[in-house]
């Protein structure tokens, strides 16, 4: 069972949230404020009574997501097949807290761990349907990929230097020759399509399950408008075998997009592996396994022209 994280991370605690609510939204003052059982890193999230949450960025780099989600999630929600966070209010700095923050409706469900999913292949299809529905949403005036999305939706070339440093650091510890080939294939397949909406971090931690099925998608902090490749990373992060094939068939996209998706998955796994390979064997094993899946996917699907 998850253990509620200690209160007070990043200088944010339940007492501060209570003061912010009382000062800015007195209609909700007096409601109990409690940390959620599983908290993200970019934001701290608190239950506010039974039906709401308060969500506060932990650093300045995560602040652009507050206004972005406040404006765009209500516009996107009607076009999506599952629930996304309902935005109720946006708070301002106060009580010693320096950033804007938000109040949202609580979405029932549990993190999408495999043991909670009835049929992983059908779940993969449901995730693909969400990804495609989001891509069909109107992009007029939408936030183009960039710093606010941590460059999800932009070219993976933004992280070329970082990726090559990681490859050098991991030389002799993983198959860096094959990994460099996969990275090169991602860079050699530039995106030239029409911009579409992307979530930016479609993964188990941001998917909620109820009754064994996909019920909601949360945390659009890295969302934006641009290249859809980053939306496909879940193919290796959560799915395998039949479920990965089901996701690939359902979501479609050309091989160039899949090449860039492999690049995105490889960059992130190399980065975390380089940081933890000597200190966190459990996380290192996860990263090694994902890298192996990506390398094998390239061997299986990549065309010779981009290999």
Short mmCIF file of C-alpha atoms in Angstrom, two decimals:
data_model
loop_
_atom_site.label_atom_id
_atom_site.label_comp_id
_atom_site.label_asym_id
_atom_site.label_seq_id
_atom_site.Cartn_x
_atom_site.Cartn_y
_atom_site.Cartn_z
CA UNK A 1 0.00 0.00 0.00
CA UNK A 2 1.30 3.51 -0.79
CA UNK A 3 2.57 5.60 2.07
CA UNK A 4 1.48 9.22 2.18
CA UNK A 5 4.60 11.34 1.53
CA UNK A 6 5.82 13.52 4.41
CA UNK A 7 4.16 16.91 4.48
CA UNK A 8 6.29 19.99 3.84
CA UNK A 9 8.22 19.11 0.68
CA UNK A 10 9.40 22.22 -1.18
CA UNK A 11 8.18 24.36 1.67
CA UNK A 12 4.54 23.45 0.99
CA UNK A 13 2.41 21.91 3.72
CA UNK A 14 -1.25 21.48 4.61
CA UNK A 15 -1.22 24.51 6.90
CA UNK A 16 -0.06 26.74 4.04
CA UNK A 17 -2.74 25.37 1.74
CA UNK A 18 -5.39 26.00 4.40
CA UNK A 19 -4.24 29.60 4.75
CA UNK A 20 -4.29 30.13 0.98
CA UNK A 21 -7.80 28.71 0.73
CA UNK A 22 -9.07 30.82 3.62
CA UNK A 23 -7.58 34.01 2.17
CA UNK A 24 -8.53 33.54 -1.48
CA UNK A 25 -11.48 31.15 -1.54
CA UNK A 26 -13.28 31.57 1.78
CA UNK A 27 -16.27 29.58 0.49
CA UNK A 28 -14.05 26.50 0.87
CA UNK A 29 -12.35 27.43 4.12
CA UNK A 30 -12.83 24.92 6.88
CA UNK A 31 -12.65 21.93 4.54
CA UNK A 32 -10.02 19.40 5.59
CA UNK A 33 -6.71 19.63 3.71
CA UNK A 34 -4.71 16.40 3.45
CA UNK A 35 -1.78 15.29 1.24
CA UNK A 36 -2.63 12.78 -1.47
CA UNK A 37 -1.25 9.27 -1.05
CA UNK A 38 0.89 9.40 -4.21
CA UNK A 39 2.28 12.84 -5.00
CA UNK A 40 4.07 14.03 -8.14
CA UNK A 41 7.38 15.85 -8.23
CA UNK A 42 6.49 18.97 -10.24
CA UNK A 43 3.56 19.87 -8.01
CA UNK A 44 2.26 19.15 -4.54
CA UNK A 45 -1.36 18.02 -4.47
CA UNK A 46 -3.74 18.07 -1.50
CA UNK A 47 -7.25 16.77 -1.05
CA UNK A 48 -9.62 19.61 -0.26
CA UNK A 49 -12.62 18.02 1.35
CA UNK A 50 -14.00 15.02 -0.52
CA UNK A 51 -14.53 16.52 -3.97
CA UNK A 52 -11.63 18.89 -4.70
CA UNK A 53 -7.85 19.18 -4.77
CA UNK A 54 -5.38 22.04 -4.42
CA UNK A 55 -2.32 21.78 -6.69
CA UNK A 56 0.77 23.91 -6.11
CA UNK A 57 3.94 24.06 -8.27
CA UNK A 58 7.14 23.22 -6.41
CA UNK A 59 9.42 25.46 -8.49
CA UNK A 60 9.31 28.30 -11.00
CA UNK A 61 9.85 25.99 -13.98
CA UNK A 62 6.47 24.36 -13.38
CA UNK A 63 4.51 27.60 -13.08
CA UNK A 64 3.58 28.02 -16.79
CA UNK A 65 1.45 24.88 -16.54
CA UNK A 66 -0.98 26.55 -14.12
CA UNK A 67 -2.37 29.17 -16.51
CA UNK A 68 -2.07 26.79 -19.47
CA UNK A 69 -4.19 24.11 -17.84
CA UNK A 70 -6.62 26.70 -16.46
CA UNK A 71 -7.29 27.98 -19.97
CA UNK A 72 -7.13 24.84 -22.05
CA UNK A 73 -8.39 21.86 -20.05
CA UNK A 74 -12.00 23.08 -20.03
CA UNK A 75 -11.78 23.54 -23.81
CA UNK A 76 -10.29 20.09 -24.44
CA UNK A 77 -12.45 18.10 -22.03
CA UNK A 78 -15.65 17.86 -24.15
CA UNK A 79 -13.73 16.25 -27.03
CA UNK A 80 -11.99 13.54 -25.01
CA UNK A 81 -13.26 10.01 -24.31
CA UNK A 82 -12.32 9.98 -20.61
CA UNK A 83 -12.28 12.54 -17.83
CA UNK A 84 -9.48 15.07 -17.38
CA UNK A 85 -8.99 17.39 -14.38
CA UNK A 86 -11.90 19.83 -13.96
CA UNK A 87 -10.48 23.28 -13.20
CA UNK A 88 -12.46 25.15 -10.54
CA UNK A 89 -10.28 28.16 -9.68
CA UNK A 90 -6.80 29.64 -10.04
CA UNK A 91 -5.12 31.07 -6.99
CA UNK A 92 -2.43 33.74 -6.81
CA UNK A 93 0.76 34.05 -4.74
CA UNK A 94 0.15 34.67 -1.07
CA UNK A 95 0.85 33.64 2.52
CA UNK A 96 4.55 33.43 1.66
CA UNK A 97 3.97 31.13 -1.32
CA UNK A 98 5.38 32.76 -4.49
CA UNK A 99 3.52 31.05 -7.37
CA UNK A 100 0.03 30.81 -8.87
CA UNK A 101 -1.80 27.59 -8.03
CA UNK A 102 -5.09 25.87 -8.80
CA UNK A 103 -8.15 24.22 -7.32
CA UNK A 104 -9.56 21.25 -9.21
CA UNK A 105 -12.26 18.67 -8.95
CA UNK A 106 -11.25 15.29 -7.56
CA UNK A 107 -11.23 12.46 -10.10
CA UNK A 108 -11.93 8.99 -8.70
CA UNK A 109 -9.69 6.13 -9.72
CA UNK A 110 -6.33 4.58 -8.97
CA UNK A 111 -2.94 4.72 -10.66
CA UNK A 112 -2.80 2.42 -13.68
CA UNK A 113 -0.75 -0.40 -12.22
CA UNK A 114 -1.03 -3.58 -14.26
CA UNK A 115 -2.69 -5.51 -11.45
CA UNK A 116 -5.65 -3.11 -11.57
CA UNK A 117 -6.24 -3.49 -15.32
CA UNK A 118 -8.62 -6.18 -16.59
CA UNK A 119 -7.21 -6.53 -20.12
CA UNK A 120 -3.92 -4.77 -20.86
CA UNK A 121 -4.32 -4.96 -24.64
CA UNK A 122 -7.77 -3.39 -24.49
CA UNK A 123 -6.41 -0.81 -22.07
CA UNK A 124 -3.67 -0.03 -24.62
CA UNK A 125 -6.37 0.56 -27.24
CA UNK A 126 -8.20 2.90 -24.85
CA UNK A 127 -5.01 4.89 -24.30
CA UNK A 128 -4.51 5.07 -28.08
CA UNK A 129 -8.08 6.33 -28.49
CA UNK A 130 -7.40 9.07 -25.95
CA UNK A 131 -4.16 10.06 -27.72
CA UNK A 132 -5.93 10.24 -31.09
CA UNK A 133 -8.91 12.16 -29.69
CA UNK A 134 -6.54 14.71 -28.18
CA UNK A 135 -4.73 15.02 -31.52
CA UNK A 136 -8.04 15.80 -33.24
CA UNK A 137 -8.75 18.75 -30.93
CA UNK A 138 -8.67 22.24 -32.43
CA UNK A 139 -5.15 23.70 -32.13
CA UNK A 140 -6.12 27.30 -32.88
CA UNK A 141 -4.27 29.53 -30.44
CA UNK A 142 -2.84 26.53 -28.60
CA UNK A 143 0.55 26.72 -26.84
CA UNK A 144 3.26 25.70 -29.28
CA UNK A 145 5.82 23.25 -27.92
CA UNK A 146 8.72 24.89 -26.11
CA UNK A 147 10.01 25.69 -22.67
CA UNK A 148 6.56 25.42 -21.05
CA UNK A 149 6.30 21.78 -22.26
CA UNK A 150 9.95 20.99 -21.45
CA UNK A 151 10.30 20.70 -25.23
CA UNK A 152 7.91 17.75 -25.54
CA UNK A 153 6.33 18.20 -28.94
CA UNK A 154 9.49 19.82 -30.30
CA UNK A 155 12.38 18.05 -32.00
CA UNK A 156 14.30 15.54 -29.85
CA UNK A 157 17.37 17.38 -31.16
CA UNK A 158 16.84 19.82 -28.28
CA UNK A 159 18.29 17.09 -26.04
CA UNK A 160 21.04 15.95 -28.42
CA UNK A 161 23.96 17.22 -26.34
CA UNK A 162 22.50 15.74 -23.15
CA UNK A 163 21.84 12.40 -24.83
CA UNK A 164 25.37 12.17 -26.21
CA UNK A 165 26.84 12.99 -22.79
CA UNK A 166 24.78 10.15 -21.33
CA UNK A 167 25.94 7.77 -24.05
CA UNK A 168 29.55 8.64 -23.28
CA UNK A 169 28.99 8.17 -19.54
CA UNK A 170 27.35 4.77 -20.08
CA UNK A 171 29.87 3.45 -22.62
CA UNK A 172 30.73 -0.13 -21.75
CA UNK A 173 27.74 -0.52 -19.46
CA UNK A 174 24.98 -0.71 -22.08
CA UNK A 175 25.04 -1.22 -25.85
CA UNK A 176 25.84 2.39 -26.63
CA UNK A 177 26.56 1.66 -30.31
CA UNK A 178 23.01 0.44 -30.93
CA UNK A 179 21.61 3.21 -28.73
CA UNK A 180 23.50 5.82 -30.76
CA UNK A 181 22.02 4.33 -33.93
CA UNK A 182 18.51 4.64 -32.53
CA UNK A 183 19.18 8.21 -31.47
CA UNK A 184 20.58 9.02 -34.89
CA UNK A 185 17.46 7.57 -36.52
CA UNK A 186 15.29 9.86 -34.36
CA UNK A 187 17.26 12.92 -35.48
CA UNK A 188 17.14 11.78 -39.11
CA UNK A 189 13.34 11.70 -39.17
CA UNK A 190 12.31 15.36 -38.74
CA UNK A 191 8.64 16.05 -38.24
CA UNK A 192 6.95 18.15 -40.94
CA UNK A 193 3.26 17.54 -40.26
CA UNK A 194 0.51 19.80 -38.99
CA UNK A 195 0.76 20.57 -35.26
CA UNK A 196 -1.50 18.54 -32.99
CA UNK A 197 -2.27 18.51 -29.29
CA UNK A 198 -0.10 16.23 -27.17
CA UNK A 199 -0.28 15.41 -23.47
CA UNK A 200 3.49 15.30 -22.96
CA UNK A 201 3.65 12.61 -20.27
CA UNK A 202 1.28 9.75 -21.06
CA UNK A 203 2.37 7.12 -18.53
CA UNK A 204 1.01 4.89 -15.80
CA UNK A 205 1.31 7.59 -13.16
CA UNK A 206 -0.96 9.93 -15.11
CA UNK A 207 -3.60 7.36 -16.08
CA UNK A 208 -6.40 6.50 -13.66
CA UNK A 209 -8.19 3.17 -13.63
CA UNK A 210 -11.66 2.38 -12.31
CA UNK A 211 -13.30 -1.04 -12.56
CA UNK A 212 -10.28 -2.30 -14.47
CA UNK A 213 -10.56 0.24 -17.30
CA UNK A 214 -9.14 3.64 -18.22
CA UNK A 215 -11.18 6.26 -16.39
CA UNK A 216 -9.20 9.51 -16.51
CA UNK A 217 -5.97 11.16 -17.64
CA UNK A 218 -4.34 13.71 -15.34
CA UNK A 219 -1.37 16.13 -15.28
CA UNK A 220 -1.31 18.10 -18.51
CA UNK A 221 1.60 20.23 -17.31
CA UNK A 222 3.79 19.31 -20.28
CA UNK A 223 0.97 19.45 -22.83
CA UNK A 224 1.00 21.63 -25.90
CA UNK A 225 0.73 21.74 -29.67
CA UNK A 226 3.37 20.21 -31.91
CA UNK A 227 4.88 16.85 -32.90
CA UNK A 228 2.84 13.84 -31.64
CA UNK A 229 5.90 11.55 -31.24
CA UNK A 230 6.26 12.02 -27.48
CA UNK A 231 2.74 10.59 -26.99
CA UNK A 232 3.95 7.16 -28.14
CA UNK A 233 6.59 6.62 -25.44
CA UNK A 234 4.14 4.64 -23.33
CA UNK A 235 4.51 1.84 -25.89
CA UNK A 236 7.73 0.83 -24.11
CA UNK A 237 7.16 2.33 -20.69
CA UNK A 238 3.99 0.40 -19.90
CA UNK A 239 3.15 -2.04 -22.69
CA UNK A 240 4.89 -5.13 -24.03
CA UNK A 241 4.14 -8.02 -26.36
CA UNK A 242 0.48 -8.14 -27.37
CA UNK A 243 -0.44 -4.92 -25.57
CA UNK A 244 2.36 -2.99 -27.28
CA UNK A 245 1.27 -4.34 -30.66
CA UNK A 246 -2.35 -3.42 -29.88
CA UNK A 247 -1.31 0.13 -29.00
CA UNK A 248 0.79 0.45 -32.16
CA UNK A 249 -2.06 -0.75 -34.39
CA UNK A 250 -4.65 1.46 -32.71
CA UNK A 251 -2.63 4.67 -32.56
CA UNK A 252 -1.08 4.41 -36.03
CA UNK A 253 1.50 7.00 -37.19
CA UNK A 254 4.29 6.64 -39.69
CA UNK A 255 7.72 5.14 -39.03
CA UNK A 256 9.34 8.57 -38.77
CA UNK A 257 7.09 9.43 -35.85
CA UNK A 258 7.89 6.10 -34.22
CA UNK A 259 11.62 6.75 -34.76
CA UNK A 260 11.32 10.06 -32.91
CA UNK A 261 9.23 8.37 -30.20
CA UNK A 262 12.03 5.85 -29.67
CA UNK A 263 14.38 8.81 -29.42
CA UNK A 264 12.27 10.43 -26.72
CA UNK A 265 12.08 7.18 -24.75
CA UNK A 266 15.81 6.59 -25.13
CA UNK A 267 16.77 10.12 -24.05
CA UNK A 268 14.79 9.90 -20.83
CA UNK A 269 15.97 6.40 -19.95
CA UNK A 270 19.61 7.22 -20.65
CA UNK A 271 19.34 10.33 -18.51
CA UNK A 272 17.87 8.56 -15.49
CA UNK A 273 20.15 5.53 -15.91
CA UNK A 274 23.26 7.72 -15.99
CA UNK A 275 22.11 9.32 -12.73
CA UNK A 276 21.19 6.14 -10.86
CA UNK A 277 23.22 3.27 -12.28
CA UNK A 278 25.53 3.11 -9.26
CA UNK A 279 23.08 4.21 -6.57
CA UNK A 280 19.63 2.76 -7.30
CA UNK A 281 19.74 -0.79 -8.71
CA UNK A 282 15.96 -1.08 -8.88
CA UNK A 283 15.48 2.05 -10.98
CA UNK A 284 18.54 1.18 -13.06
CA UNK A 285 16.96 -2.18 -13.91
CA UNK A 286 13.80 -0.41 -15.07
CA UNK A 287 15.81 1.92 -17.31
CA UNK A 288 17.95 -0.89 -18.72
CA UNK A 289 14.83 -2.90 -19.55
CA UNK A 290 13.19 0.04 -21.33
CA UNK A 291 16.35 0.75 -23.32
CA UNK A 292 16.46 -2.89 -24.42
CA UNK A 293 12.82 -2.70 -25.56
CA UNK A 294 13.53 0.45 -27.56
CA UNK A 295 16.61 -1.05 -29.22
CA UNK A 296 14.69 -4.19 -30.12
CA UNK A 297 11.79 -2.11 -31.48
CA UNK A 298 14.21 -0.29 -33.76
CA UNK A 299 15.62 -3.60 -35.00
CA UNK A 300 12.12 -4.89 -35.66
CA UNK A 301 10.49 -1.91 -37.34
CA UNK A 302 12.99 0.68 -38.53
CA UNK A 303 13.42 1.08 -42.27
CA UNK A 304 16.97 0.83 -43.62
CA UNK A 305 16.78 4.43 -44.81
CA UNK A 306 16.67 5.76 -41.23
CA UNK A 307 18.72 3.05 -39.48
#
